[in-house]
Structure formats: C-alpha cells, structure tokens
CSV table of C-alpha atoms in Angstrom, one decimal:
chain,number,residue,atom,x,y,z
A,1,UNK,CA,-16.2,-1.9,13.2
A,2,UNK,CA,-14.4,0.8,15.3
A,3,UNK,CA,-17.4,3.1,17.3
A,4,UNK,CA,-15.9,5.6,19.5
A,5,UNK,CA,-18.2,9.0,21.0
A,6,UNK,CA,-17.3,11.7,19.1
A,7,UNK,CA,-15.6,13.7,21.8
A,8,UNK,CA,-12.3,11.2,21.5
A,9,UNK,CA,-12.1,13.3,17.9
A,10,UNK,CA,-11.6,16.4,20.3
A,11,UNK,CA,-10.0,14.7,23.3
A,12,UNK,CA,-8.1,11.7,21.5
A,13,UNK,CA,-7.5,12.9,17.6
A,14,UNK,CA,-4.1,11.0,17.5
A,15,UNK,CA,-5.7,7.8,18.8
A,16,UNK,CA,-8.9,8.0,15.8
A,17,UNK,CA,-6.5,8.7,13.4
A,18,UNK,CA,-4.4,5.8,13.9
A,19,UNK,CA,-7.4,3.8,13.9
A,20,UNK,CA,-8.5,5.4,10.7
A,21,UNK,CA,-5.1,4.4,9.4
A,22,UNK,CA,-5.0,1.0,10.6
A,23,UNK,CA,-8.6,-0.3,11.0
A,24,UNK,CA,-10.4,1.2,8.2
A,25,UNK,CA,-13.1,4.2,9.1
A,26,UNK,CA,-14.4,5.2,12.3
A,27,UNK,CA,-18.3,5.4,13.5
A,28,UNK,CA,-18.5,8.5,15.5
A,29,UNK,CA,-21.7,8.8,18.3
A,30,UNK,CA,-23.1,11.6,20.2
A,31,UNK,CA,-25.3,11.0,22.9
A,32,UNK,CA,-25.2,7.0,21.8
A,33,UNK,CA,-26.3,7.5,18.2
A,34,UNK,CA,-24.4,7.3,15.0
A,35,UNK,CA,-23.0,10.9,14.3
A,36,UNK,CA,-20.3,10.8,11.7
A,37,UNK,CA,-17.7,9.0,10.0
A,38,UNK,CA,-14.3,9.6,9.8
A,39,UNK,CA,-11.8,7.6,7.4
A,40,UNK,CA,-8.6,8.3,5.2
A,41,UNK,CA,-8.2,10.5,1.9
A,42,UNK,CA,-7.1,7.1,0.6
A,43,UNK,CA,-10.7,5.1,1.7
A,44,UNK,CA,-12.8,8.6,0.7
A,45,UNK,CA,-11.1,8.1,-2.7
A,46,UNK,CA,-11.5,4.0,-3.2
A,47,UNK,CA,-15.6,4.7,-2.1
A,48,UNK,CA,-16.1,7.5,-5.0
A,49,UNK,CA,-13.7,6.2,-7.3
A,50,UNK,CA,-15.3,2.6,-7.1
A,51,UNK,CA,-18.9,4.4,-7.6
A,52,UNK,CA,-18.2,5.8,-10.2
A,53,UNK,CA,-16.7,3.7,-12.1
A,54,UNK,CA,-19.4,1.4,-11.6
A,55,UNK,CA,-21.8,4.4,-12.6
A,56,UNK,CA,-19.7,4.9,-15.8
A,57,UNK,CA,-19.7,0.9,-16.9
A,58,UNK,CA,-23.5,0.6,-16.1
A,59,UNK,CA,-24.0,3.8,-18.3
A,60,UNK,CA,-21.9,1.9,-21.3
A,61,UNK,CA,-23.9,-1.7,-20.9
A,62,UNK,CA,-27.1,0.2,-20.8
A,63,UNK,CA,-26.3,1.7,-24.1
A,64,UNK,CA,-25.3,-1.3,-25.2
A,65,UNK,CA,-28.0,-3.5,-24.2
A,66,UNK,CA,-32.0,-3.4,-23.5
A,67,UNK,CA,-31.9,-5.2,-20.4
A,68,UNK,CA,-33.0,-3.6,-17.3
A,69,UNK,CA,-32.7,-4.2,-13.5
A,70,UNK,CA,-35.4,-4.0,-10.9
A,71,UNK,CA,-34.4,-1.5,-8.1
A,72,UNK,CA,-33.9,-4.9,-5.5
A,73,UNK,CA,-31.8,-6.5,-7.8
A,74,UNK,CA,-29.4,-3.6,-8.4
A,75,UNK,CA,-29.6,-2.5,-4.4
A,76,UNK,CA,-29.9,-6.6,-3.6
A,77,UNK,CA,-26.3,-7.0,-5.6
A,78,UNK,CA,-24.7,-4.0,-3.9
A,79,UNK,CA,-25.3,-5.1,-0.5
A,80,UNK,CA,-23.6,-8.8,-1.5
A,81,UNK,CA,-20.3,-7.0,-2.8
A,82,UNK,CA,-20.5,-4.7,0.6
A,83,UNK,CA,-20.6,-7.4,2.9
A,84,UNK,CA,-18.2,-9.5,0.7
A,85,UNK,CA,-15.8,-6.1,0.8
A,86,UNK,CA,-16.0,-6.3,4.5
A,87,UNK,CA,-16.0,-10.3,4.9
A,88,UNK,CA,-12.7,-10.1,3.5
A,89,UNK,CA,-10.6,-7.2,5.0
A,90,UNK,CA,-11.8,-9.3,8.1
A,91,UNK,CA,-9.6,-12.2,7.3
C-alpha cells in the first residue's frame, strides 16, 4: 500500500503518478489521516466495470432464482475476493 501526505500531489505529482502507474493507487493523508485516493483511468475503470457487472449478473440470478443472501454473507464474500485481489498482485 503506497501512503504519501497529500502535499507530494502538489510538490511531487511526477513521483505519485509513477507510483499510480506502477504500484497500483495511492492513499493520500492530510494532517496523518486518510484524505484521498488517487489511481489510473485504467484502475478507476476495472473497479466500476467489475461492480457492475457483478450488479448486472446478481440482478439476472435473482430473477432467476428465489434464493436470497443475508447482508454478511454478500459483504462477508466481497471482502474474501478483495483481499484475494490484493493477495495476488502481491506475488
């Protein structure tokens, strides 16, 4: 995870944006808390493209099917692909 203050986006841009580029997003803090993130077009684009495509497949199954999820199981199996996601752009 790449954390920087968010002056370097001021002071430094080249340097965040070849960390974006190379490292994935950037954690931006002011004053030592989280602020903002900065990533790519690209990343912006896999997030929202992945969400919704899950949002459209759930929306066919549920039409499809009468089971049903609890809220911890849906937010429970989200969480295991996110840290599986970023298990594996580790290695």
């Amino acid at each position: 995870m790449n954390i920087r203050p968010i002056s370097d986006l001021r002071n430094k841009y080249g340097e965040v944006e070849k960390d974006v580029h190379e490292s994935g997003p950037v954690f931006l803090t002011k004053n030592g808390y989280g602020s903002m993130v900065v990533m790519s077009m690209e990343q912006f684009e896999h997030i929202n493209g992945s969400v919704e495509d899950a949002l459209d497949a759930a929306d066919k199954q549920a039409a499809t099917t009468t089971q049903r999820y609890t809220h911890d199981e849906v937010f429970s199996s989200i969480r295991k692909g996110l840290s599986y996601e970023r298990d594996a752009r580790a290695l």
